[in-house]
Short mmCIF file of C-alpha atoms in Angstrom, two decimals:
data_model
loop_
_atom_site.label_atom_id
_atom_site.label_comp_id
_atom_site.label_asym_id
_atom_site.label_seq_id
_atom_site.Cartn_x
_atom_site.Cartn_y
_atom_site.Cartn_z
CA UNK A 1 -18.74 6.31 13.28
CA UNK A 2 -16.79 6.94 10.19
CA UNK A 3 -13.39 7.48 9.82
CA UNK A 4 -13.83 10.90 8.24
CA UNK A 5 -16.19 11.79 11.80
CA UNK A 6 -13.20 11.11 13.83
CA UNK A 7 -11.17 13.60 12.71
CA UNK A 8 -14.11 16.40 13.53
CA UNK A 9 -13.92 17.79 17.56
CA UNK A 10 -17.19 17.20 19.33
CA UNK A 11 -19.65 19.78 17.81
CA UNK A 12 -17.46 20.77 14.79
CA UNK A 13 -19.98 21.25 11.61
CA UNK A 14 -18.63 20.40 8.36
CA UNK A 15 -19.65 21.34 4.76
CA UNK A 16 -21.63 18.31 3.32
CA UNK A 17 -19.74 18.53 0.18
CA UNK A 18 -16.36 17.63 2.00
CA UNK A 19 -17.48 15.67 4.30
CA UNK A 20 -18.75 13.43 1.74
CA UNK A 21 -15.66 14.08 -0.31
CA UNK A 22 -13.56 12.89 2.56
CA UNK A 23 -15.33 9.56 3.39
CA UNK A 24 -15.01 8.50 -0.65
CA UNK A 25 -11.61 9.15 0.00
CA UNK A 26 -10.96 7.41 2.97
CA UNK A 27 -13.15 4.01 2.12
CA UNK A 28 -12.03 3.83 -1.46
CA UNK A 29 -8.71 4.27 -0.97
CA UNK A 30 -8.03 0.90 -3.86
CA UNK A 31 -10.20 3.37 -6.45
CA UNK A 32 -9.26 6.91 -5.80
CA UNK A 33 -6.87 9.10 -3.58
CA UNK A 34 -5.19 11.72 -2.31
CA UNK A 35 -1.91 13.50 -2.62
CA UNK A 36 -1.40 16.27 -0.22
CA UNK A 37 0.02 19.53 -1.47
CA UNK A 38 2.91 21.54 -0.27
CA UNK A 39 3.50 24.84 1.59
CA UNK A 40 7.42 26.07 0.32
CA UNK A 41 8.58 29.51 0.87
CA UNK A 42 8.73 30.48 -2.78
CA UNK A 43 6.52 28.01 -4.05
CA UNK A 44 3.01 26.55 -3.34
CA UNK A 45 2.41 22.96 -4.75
CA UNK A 46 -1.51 21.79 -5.32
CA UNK A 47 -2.77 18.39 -3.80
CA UNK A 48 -4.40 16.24 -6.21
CA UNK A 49 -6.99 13.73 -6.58
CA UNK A 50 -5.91 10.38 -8.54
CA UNK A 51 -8.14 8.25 -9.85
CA UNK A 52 -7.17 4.52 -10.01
CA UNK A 53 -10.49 3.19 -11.77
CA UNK A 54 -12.24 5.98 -13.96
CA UNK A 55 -14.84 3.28 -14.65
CA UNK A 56 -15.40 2.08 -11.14
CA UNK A 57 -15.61 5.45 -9.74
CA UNK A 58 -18.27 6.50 -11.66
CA UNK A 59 -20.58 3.62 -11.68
CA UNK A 60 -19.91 2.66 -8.09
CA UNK A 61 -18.49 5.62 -5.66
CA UNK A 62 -19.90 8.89 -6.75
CA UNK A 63 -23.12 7.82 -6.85
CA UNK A 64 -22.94 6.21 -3.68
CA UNK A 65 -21.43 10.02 -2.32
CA UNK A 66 -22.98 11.97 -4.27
CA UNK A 67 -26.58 12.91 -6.45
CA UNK A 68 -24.68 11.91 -9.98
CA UNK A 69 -21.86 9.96 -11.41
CA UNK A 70 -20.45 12.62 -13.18
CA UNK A 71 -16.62 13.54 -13.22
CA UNK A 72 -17.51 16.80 -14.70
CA UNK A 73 -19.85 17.70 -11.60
CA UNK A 74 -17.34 16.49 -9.27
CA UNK A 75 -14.28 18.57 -10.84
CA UNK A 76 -17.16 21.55 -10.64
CA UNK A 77 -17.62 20.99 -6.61
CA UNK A 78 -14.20 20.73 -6.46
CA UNK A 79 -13.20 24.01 -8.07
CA UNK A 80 -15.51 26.15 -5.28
CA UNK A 81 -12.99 24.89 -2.97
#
């Protein structure tokens, strides 16, 4: 299984956008990231995607995650969540 299906309890259904979102994350770790957010009590700070290899990422990863290799689409399906 993949690393992203472990962290999903036994019958747990996940949106296919994130789950795919979290496995690029996870096995391209060298390419592109994540930065949790944070939770204060007078202040909410966003998590944020880094990219490491703009190039890279579009020719290799998104296509192999996704229907395109487009940043724009991505930030798109990002912004509904």
């Amino acid at each position: 299984p993949s690393p992203s299906s472990q962290l999903l309890k036994d019958g747990e259904k996940t949106i296919p956008f994130l789950r795919q979102l979290t496995e690029m994350l996870l096995e391209n770790r060298e390419l592109i990231s994540f930065v949790p957010g944070s939770k204060g009590t007078n202040q909410s700070v966003p998590g944020k995607i880094i990219i490491h290899d703009r190039n890279r990422v579009q020719s290799e990863v998104l296509p192999t995650y996704f229907n395109h290799a487009s940043f724009a689409s991505l930030r798109r399906q990002l912004s509904y969540f």
